PDB file of C-alpha atoms in Angstrom:
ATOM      1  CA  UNK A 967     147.309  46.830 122.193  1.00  0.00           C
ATOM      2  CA  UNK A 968     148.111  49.534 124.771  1.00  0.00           C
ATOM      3  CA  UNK A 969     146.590  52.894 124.362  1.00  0.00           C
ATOM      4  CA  UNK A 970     148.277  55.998 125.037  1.00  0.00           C
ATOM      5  CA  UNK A 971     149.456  56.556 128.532  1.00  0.00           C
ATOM      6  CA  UNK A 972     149.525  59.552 130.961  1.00  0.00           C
ATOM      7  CA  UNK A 973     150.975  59.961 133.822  1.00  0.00           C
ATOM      8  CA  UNK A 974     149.901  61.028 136.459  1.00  0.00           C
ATOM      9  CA  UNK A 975     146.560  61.047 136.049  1.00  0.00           C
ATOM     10  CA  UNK A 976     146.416  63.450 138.485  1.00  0.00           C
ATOM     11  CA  UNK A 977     148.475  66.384 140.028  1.00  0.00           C
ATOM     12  CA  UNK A 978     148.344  69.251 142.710  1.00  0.00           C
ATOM     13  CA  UNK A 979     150.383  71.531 142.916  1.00  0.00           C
ATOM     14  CA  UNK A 980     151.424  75.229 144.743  1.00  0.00           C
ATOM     15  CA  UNK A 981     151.296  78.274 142.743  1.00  0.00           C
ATOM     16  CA  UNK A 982     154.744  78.905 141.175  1.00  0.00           C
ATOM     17  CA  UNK A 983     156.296  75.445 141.473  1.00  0.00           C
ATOM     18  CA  UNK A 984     157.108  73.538 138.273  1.00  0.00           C
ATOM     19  CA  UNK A 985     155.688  70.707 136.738  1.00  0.00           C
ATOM     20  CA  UNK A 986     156.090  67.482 134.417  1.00  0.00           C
ATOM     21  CA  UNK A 987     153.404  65.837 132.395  1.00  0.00           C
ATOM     22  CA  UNK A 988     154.217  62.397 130.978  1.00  0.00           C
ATOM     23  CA  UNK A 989     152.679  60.954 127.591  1.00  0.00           C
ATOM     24  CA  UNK A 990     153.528  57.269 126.271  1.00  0.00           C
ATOM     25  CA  UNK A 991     151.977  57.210 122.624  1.00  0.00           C
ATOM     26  CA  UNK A 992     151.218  54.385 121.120  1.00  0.00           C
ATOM     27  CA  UNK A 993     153.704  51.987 119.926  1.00  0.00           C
ATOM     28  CA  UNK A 994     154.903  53.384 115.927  1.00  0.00           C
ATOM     29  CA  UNK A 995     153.192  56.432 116.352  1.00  0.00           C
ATOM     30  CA  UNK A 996     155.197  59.021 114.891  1.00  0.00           C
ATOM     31  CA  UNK A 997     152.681  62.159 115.460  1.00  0.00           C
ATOM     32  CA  UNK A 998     152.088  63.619 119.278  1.00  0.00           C
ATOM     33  CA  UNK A 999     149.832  65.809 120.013  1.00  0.00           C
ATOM     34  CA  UNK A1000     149.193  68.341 123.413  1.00  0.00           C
ATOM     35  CA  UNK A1001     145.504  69.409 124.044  1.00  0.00           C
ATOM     36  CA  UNK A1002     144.481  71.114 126.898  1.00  0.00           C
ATOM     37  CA  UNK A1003     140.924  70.800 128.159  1.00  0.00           C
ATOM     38  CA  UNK A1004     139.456  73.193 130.931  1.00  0.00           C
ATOM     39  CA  UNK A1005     135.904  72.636 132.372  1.00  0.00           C
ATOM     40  CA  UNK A1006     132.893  72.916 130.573  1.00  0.00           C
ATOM     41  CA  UNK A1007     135.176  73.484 127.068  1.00  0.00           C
ATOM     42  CA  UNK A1008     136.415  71.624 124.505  1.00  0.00           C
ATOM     43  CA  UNK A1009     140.047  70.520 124.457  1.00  0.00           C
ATOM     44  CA  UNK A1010     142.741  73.199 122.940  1.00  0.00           C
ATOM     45  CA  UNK A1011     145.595  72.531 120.723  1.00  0.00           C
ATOM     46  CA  UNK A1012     148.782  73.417 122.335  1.00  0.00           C
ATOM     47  CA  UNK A1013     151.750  71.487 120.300  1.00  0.00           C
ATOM     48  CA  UNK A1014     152.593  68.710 118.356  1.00  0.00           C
ATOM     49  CA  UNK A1015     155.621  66.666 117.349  1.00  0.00           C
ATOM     50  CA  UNK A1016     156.279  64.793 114.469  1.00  0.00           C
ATOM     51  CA  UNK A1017     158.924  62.455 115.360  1.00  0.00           C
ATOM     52  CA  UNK A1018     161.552  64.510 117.725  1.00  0.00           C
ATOM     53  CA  UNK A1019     161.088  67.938 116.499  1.00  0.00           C
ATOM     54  CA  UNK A1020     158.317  70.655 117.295  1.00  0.00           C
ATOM     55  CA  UNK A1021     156.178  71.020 114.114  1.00  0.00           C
ATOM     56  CA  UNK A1022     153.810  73.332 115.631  1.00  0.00           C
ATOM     57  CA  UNK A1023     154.034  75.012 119.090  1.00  0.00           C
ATOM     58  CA  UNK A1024     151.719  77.499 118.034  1.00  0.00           C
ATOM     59  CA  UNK A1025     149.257  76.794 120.651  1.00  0.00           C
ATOM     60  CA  UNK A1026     151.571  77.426 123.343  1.00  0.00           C
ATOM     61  CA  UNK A1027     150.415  80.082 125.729  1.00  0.00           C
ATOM     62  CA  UNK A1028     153.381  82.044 126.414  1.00  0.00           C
ATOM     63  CA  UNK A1029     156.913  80.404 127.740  1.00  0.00           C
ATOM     64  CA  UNK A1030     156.457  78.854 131.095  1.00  0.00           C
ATOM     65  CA  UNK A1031     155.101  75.854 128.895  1.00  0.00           C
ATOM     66  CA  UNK A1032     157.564  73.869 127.232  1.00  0.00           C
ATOM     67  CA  UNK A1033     157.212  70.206 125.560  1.00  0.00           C
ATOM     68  CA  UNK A1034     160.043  67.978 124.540  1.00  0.00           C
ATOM     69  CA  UNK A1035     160.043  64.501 122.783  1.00  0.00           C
ATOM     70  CA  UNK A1036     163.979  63.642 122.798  1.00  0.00           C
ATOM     71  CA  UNK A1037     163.762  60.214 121.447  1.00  0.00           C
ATOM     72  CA  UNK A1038     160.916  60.521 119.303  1.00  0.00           C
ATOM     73  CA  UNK A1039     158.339  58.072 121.505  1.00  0.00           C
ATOM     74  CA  UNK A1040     157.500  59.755 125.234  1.00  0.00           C
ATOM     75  CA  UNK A1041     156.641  63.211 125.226  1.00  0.00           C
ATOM     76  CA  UNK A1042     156.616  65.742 128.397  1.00  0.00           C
ATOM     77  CA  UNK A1043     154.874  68.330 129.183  1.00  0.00           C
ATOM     78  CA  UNK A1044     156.637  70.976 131.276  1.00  0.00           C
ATOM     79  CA  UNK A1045     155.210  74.581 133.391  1.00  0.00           C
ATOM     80  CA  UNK A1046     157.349  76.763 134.832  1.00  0.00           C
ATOM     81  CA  UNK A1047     155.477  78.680 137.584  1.00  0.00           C
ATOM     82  CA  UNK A1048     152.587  77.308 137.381  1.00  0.00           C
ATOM     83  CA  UNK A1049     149.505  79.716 138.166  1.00  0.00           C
ATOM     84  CA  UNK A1050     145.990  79.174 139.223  1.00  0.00           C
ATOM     85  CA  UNK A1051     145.143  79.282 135.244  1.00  0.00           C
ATOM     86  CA  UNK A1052     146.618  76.567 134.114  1.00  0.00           C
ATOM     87  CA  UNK A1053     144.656  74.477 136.280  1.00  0.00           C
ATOM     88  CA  UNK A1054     142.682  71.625 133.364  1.00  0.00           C
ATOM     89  CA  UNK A1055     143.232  68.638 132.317  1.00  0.00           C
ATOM     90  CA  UNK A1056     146.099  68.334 129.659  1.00  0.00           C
ATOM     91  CA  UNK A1057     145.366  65.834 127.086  1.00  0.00           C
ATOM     92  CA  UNK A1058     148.009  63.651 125.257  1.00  0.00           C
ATOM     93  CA  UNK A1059     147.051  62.126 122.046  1.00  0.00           C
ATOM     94  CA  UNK A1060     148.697  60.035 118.869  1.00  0.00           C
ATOM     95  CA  UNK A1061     148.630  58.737 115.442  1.00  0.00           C
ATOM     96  CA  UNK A1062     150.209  56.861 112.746  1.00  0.00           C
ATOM     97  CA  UNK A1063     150.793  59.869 110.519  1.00  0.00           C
ATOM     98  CA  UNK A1064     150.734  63.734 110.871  1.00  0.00           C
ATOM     99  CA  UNK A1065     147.405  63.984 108.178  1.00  0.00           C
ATOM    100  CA  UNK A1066     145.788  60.982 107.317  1.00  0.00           C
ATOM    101  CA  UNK A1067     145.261  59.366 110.574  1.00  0.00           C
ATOM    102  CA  UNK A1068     142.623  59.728 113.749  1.00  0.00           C
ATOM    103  CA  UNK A1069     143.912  60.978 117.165  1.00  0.00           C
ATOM    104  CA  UNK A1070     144.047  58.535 119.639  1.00  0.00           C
ATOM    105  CA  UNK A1071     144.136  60.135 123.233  1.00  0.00           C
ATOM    106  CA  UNK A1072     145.203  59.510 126.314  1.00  0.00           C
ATOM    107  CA  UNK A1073     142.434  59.805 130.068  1.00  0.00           C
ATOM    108  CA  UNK A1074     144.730  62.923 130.493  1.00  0.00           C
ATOM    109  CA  UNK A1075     146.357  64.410 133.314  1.00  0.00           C
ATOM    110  CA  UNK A1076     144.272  66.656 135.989  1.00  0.00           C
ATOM    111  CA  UNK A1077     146.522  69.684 137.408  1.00  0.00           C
ATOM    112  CA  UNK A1078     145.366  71.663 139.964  1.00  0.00           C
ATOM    113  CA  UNK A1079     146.994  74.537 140.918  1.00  0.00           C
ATOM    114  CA  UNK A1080     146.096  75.687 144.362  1.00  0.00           C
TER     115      UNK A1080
ATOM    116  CA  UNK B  19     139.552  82.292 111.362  1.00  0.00           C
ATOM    117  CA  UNK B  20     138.011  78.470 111.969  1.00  0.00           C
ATOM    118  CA  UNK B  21     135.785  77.991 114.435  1.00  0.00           C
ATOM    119  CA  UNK B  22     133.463  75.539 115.382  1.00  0.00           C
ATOM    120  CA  UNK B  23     129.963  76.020 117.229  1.00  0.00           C
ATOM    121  CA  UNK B  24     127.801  73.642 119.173  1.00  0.00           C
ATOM    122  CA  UNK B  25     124.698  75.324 120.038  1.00  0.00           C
ATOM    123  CA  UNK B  26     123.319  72.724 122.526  1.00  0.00           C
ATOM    124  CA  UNK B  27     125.129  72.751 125.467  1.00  0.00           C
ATOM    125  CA  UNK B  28     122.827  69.984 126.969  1.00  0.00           C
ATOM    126  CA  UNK B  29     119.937  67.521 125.760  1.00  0.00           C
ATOM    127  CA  UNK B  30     118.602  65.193 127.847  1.00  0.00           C
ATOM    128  CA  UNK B  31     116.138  61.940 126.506  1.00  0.00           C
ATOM    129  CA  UNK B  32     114.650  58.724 127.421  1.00  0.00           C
ATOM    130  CA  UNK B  33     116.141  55.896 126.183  1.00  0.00           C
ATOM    131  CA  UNK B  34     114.688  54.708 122.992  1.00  0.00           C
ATOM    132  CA  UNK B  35     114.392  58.604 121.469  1.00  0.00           C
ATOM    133  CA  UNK B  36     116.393  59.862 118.352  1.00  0.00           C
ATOM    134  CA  UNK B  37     118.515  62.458 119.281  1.00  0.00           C
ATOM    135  CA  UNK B  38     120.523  64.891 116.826  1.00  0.00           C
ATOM    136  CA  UNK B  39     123.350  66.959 117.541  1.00  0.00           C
ATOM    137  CA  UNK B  40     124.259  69.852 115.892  1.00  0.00           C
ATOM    138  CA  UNK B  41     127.463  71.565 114.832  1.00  0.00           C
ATOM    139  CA  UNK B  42     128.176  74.581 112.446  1.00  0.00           C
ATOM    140  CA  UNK B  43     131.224  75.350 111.368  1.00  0.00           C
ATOM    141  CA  UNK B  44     133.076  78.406 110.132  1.00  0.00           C
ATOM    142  CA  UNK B  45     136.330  78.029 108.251  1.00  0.00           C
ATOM    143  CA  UNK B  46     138.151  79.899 105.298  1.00  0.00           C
ATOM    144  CA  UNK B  47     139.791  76.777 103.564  1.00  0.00           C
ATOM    145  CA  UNK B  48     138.441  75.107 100.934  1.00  0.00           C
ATOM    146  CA  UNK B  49     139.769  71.874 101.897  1.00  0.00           C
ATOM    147  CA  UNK B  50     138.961  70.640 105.391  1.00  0.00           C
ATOM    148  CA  UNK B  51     138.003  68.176 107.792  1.00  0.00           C
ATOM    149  CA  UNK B  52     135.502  67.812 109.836  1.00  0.00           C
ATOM    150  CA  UNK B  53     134.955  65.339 112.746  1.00  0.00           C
ATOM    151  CA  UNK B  54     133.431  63.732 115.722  1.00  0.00           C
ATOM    152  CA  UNK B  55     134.506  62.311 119.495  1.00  0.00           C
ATOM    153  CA  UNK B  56     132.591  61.080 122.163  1.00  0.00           C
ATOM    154  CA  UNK B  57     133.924  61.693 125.917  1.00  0.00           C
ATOM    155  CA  UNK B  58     132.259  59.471 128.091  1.00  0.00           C
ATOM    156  CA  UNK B  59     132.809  60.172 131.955  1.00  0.00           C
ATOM    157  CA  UNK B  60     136.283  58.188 131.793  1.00  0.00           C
ATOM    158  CA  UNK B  61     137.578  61.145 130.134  1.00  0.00           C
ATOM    159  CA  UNK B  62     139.153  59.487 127.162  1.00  0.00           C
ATOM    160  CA  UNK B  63     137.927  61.242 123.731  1.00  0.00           C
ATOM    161  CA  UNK B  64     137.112  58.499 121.663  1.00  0.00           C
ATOM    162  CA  UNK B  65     137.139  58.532 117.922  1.00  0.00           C
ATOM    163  CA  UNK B  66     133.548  58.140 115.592  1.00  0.00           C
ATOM    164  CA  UNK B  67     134.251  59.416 112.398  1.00  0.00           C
ATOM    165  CA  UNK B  68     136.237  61.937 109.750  1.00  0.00           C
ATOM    166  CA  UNK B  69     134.816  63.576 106.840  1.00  0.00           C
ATOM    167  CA  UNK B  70     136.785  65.540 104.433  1.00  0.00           C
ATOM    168  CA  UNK B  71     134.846  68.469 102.301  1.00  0.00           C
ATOM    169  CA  UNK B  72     135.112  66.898  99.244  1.00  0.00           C
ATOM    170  CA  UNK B  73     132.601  64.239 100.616  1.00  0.00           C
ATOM    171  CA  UNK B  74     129.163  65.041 101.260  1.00  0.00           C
ATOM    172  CA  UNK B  75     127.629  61.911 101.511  1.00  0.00           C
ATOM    173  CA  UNK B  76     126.040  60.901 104.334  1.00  0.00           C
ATOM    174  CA  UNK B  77     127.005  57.853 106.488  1.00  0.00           C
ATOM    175  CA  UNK B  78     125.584  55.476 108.500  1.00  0.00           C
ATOM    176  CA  UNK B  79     126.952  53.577 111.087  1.00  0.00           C
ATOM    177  CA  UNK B  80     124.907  51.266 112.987  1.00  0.00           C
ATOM    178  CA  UNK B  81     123.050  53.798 115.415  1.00  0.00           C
ATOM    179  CA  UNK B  82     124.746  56.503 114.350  1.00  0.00           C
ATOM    180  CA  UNK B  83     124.281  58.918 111.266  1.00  0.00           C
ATOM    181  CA  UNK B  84     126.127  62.094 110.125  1.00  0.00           C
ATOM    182  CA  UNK B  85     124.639  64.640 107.700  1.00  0.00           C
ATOM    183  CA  UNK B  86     127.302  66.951 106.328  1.00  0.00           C
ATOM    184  CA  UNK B  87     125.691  69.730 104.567  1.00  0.00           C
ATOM    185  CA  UNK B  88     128.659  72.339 102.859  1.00  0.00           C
ATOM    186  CA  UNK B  89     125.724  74.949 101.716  1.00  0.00           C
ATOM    187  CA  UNK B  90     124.779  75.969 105.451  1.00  0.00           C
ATOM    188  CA  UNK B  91     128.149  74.342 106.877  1.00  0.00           C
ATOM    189  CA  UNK B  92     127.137  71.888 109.301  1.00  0.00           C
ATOM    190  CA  UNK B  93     127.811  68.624 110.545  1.00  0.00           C
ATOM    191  CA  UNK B  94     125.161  67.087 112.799  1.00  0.00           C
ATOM    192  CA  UNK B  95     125.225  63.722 114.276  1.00  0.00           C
ATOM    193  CA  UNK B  96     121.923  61.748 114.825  1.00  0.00           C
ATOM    194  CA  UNK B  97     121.630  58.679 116.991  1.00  0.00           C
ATOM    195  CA  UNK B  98     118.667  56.186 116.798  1.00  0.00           C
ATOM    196  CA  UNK B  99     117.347  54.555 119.459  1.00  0.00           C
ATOM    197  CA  UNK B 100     119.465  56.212 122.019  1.00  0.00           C
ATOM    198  CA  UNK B 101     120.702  53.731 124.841  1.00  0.00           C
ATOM    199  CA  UNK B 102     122.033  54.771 128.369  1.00  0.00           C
ATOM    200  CA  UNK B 103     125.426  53.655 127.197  1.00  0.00           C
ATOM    201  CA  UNK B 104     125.470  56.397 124.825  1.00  0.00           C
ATOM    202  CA  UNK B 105     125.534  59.219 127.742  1.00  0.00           C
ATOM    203  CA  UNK B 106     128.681  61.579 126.993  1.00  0.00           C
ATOM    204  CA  UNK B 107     130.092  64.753 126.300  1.00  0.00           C
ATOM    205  CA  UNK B 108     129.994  65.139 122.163  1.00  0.00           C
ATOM    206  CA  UNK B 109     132.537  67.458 120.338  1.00  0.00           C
ATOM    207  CA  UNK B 110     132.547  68.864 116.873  1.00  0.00           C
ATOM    208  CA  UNK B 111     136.100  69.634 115.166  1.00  0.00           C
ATOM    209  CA  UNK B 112     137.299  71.130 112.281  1.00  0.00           C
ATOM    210  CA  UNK B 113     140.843  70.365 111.054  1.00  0.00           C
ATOM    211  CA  UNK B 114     142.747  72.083 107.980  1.00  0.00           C
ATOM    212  CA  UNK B 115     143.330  69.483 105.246  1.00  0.00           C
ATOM    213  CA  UNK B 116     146.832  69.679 105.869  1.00  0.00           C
ATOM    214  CA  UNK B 117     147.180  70.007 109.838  1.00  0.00           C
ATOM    215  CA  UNK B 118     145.206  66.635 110.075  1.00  0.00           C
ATOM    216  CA  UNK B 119     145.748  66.243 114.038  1.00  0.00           C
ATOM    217  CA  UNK B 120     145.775  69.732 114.992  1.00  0.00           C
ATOM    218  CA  UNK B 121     141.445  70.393 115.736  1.00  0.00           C
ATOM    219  CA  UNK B 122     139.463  73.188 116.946  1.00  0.00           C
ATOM    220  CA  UNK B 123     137.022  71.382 118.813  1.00  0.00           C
ATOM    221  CA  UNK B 124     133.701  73.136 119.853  1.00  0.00           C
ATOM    222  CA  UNK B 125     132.433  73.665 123.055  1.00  0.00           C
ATOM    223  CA  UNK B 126     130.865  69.963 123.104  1.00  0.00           C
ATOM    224  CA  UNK B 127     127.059  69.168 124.003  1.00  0.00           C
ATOM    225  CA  UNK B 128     126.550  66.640 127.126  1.00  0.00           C
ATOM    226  CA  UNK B 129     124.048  64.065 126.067  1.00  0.00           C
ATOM    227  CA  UNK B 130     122.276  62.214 129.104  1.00  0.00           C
ATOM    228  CA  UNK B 131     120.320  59.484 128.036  1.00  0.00           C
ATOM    229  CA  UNK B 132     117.797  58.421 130.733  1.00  0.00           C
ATOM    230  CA  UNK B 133     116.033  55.266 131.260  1.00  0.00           C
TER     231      UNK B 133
END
C-alpha cells in the first residue's frame, strides 16, 4: 500500500514569509509524528498527534511552529516567519498505535530559507 | 536526561567485510526501547528492528545482527558480508516505554560500502 506522503518535497522560501508542510499518513494510522532533521544530525522530535489532538508538542521550538491534524488523517506543518534556522528537512512519520508500533516515515520535506 | 551516542561518524569497507556499528545509550528509565533505521540516500528512514530492555537476547536477521548489552548500555548492529546495497546513514534511538514513537535518535554513522 501507499506509504506516507509529503508534500512538497521541497521548498524555498524568503526569510520571514510563512510556510505549510503537508503529511498524508498511512491509511488507519492513528499516531503522527513531526521530526525535524538538519544536516549531518539525526532527526528531532517536534510533535505528535494521536488522532486529532496534540499529545505532545513538547518538541516545538518556540511559537512560530504550529501543527494541526483537524480530521484526524493529514497533518500540517506550519512556520510563521520563517528564519535562516529552520532551514532542514522536516520529517513526517506514522503508525498503527501511539506505543506498540514502528514509525513509518515519509522522504520529508526540504525547506530552505534564504 | 536520554541520550543516545554514535561514536563513528563514518566507516568505510569493501564489500564482503563485517562491519559493526556502535551505539551507547544513556537513559534514566528502567523500561525502554531501543532501536534501529537505515537512511539510504532517498532519504526515507527505514525501519530494522525494536528491542525493549526487558530483552537481551540477541537477534539475527539474515545479514544483520544486534547485540544489546544492558551492563555497559549499548546496542551495536553488525552486518556480515556487507554488500554495496547496504551503503546508508545508520541511526541509534532510544524511546521511553511509554512514548513508543517519540525517539532521540543519535547523530547516525554513514556506512559506505565499496566494491
Amino acid at each position: 500500500g501507499a506509504g506516507v506522503s509529503q508534500t512538497p518535497s521541497n521548498k524555498v522560501t524568503e526569510k520571514g514569509k510563512y510556510v505549510e508542510l503537508r503529511c498524508d499518513p498511512i491509511s488507519g494510522h492513528t499516531a503522527l509524528y513531526w521530526y525535524r532533521q538538519s544536516l549531518g544530525q539525526g532527526p528531532e522530535f517536534l510533535i505528535y498527534f494521536q488522532g486529532t489532538g496534540a499529545a505532545d508538542d513538547s518538541g516545538l521550538p518556540n511559537d512560530r511552529f504550529f501543527a494541526v491534524r483537524p480530521e484526524g488523517s493529514v497533518s500540517t506543518l506550519k512556520i510563521q516567519r520563517t528564519e535562516r534556522g529552520d532551514s532542514a528537512v522536516y520529517l513526517c512519520a506514522s503508525s498503527l498505535q501511539q506505543y506498540n508500533s514502528p514509525l513509518h516515515f515519509g522522504n520529508g520535506t526540504r525547506l530552505t530559507v534564504t | 536526561a536520554q541520550k543516545v551516542t554514535q561514536a563513528q561518524t563514518e566507516i568505510s569497507v569493501v564489500e564482503k567485510e563485517d562491519v559493526t556499528l556502535d551505539c551507547v545509550y544513556e537513559t534514566r528509565d528502567t523500561t525502554y526501547y531501543l532501536f534501529w533505521y537505515k537512511q539510504p540516500p532517498s532519504g526515507e528512514l527505514v525501519f530494522l528492528i525494536r528491542r525493549n530492555s526487558f530483552d537481551e537476547q540477541n537477534e539475527i536477521s539474515g545479514r544483520y545482527s544486534w547485540n544489546f548489552q544492558k551492563s555497559t548500555s549499548s546496542f551495536n548492529f553488525t552486518i556480515t558480508a556487507s554488500q554495496v546495497v547496504d551503503s546508508a546513514v545508520y541511526f541509534c534511538a532510544l524511546s521511553a516505554y511509554n512514548q513508543g514513537g517519540k525517539l532521540i535518535f543519535g547523530q547516525g554513522t554513514e556506512l559506505s560500502v565499496k566494491p
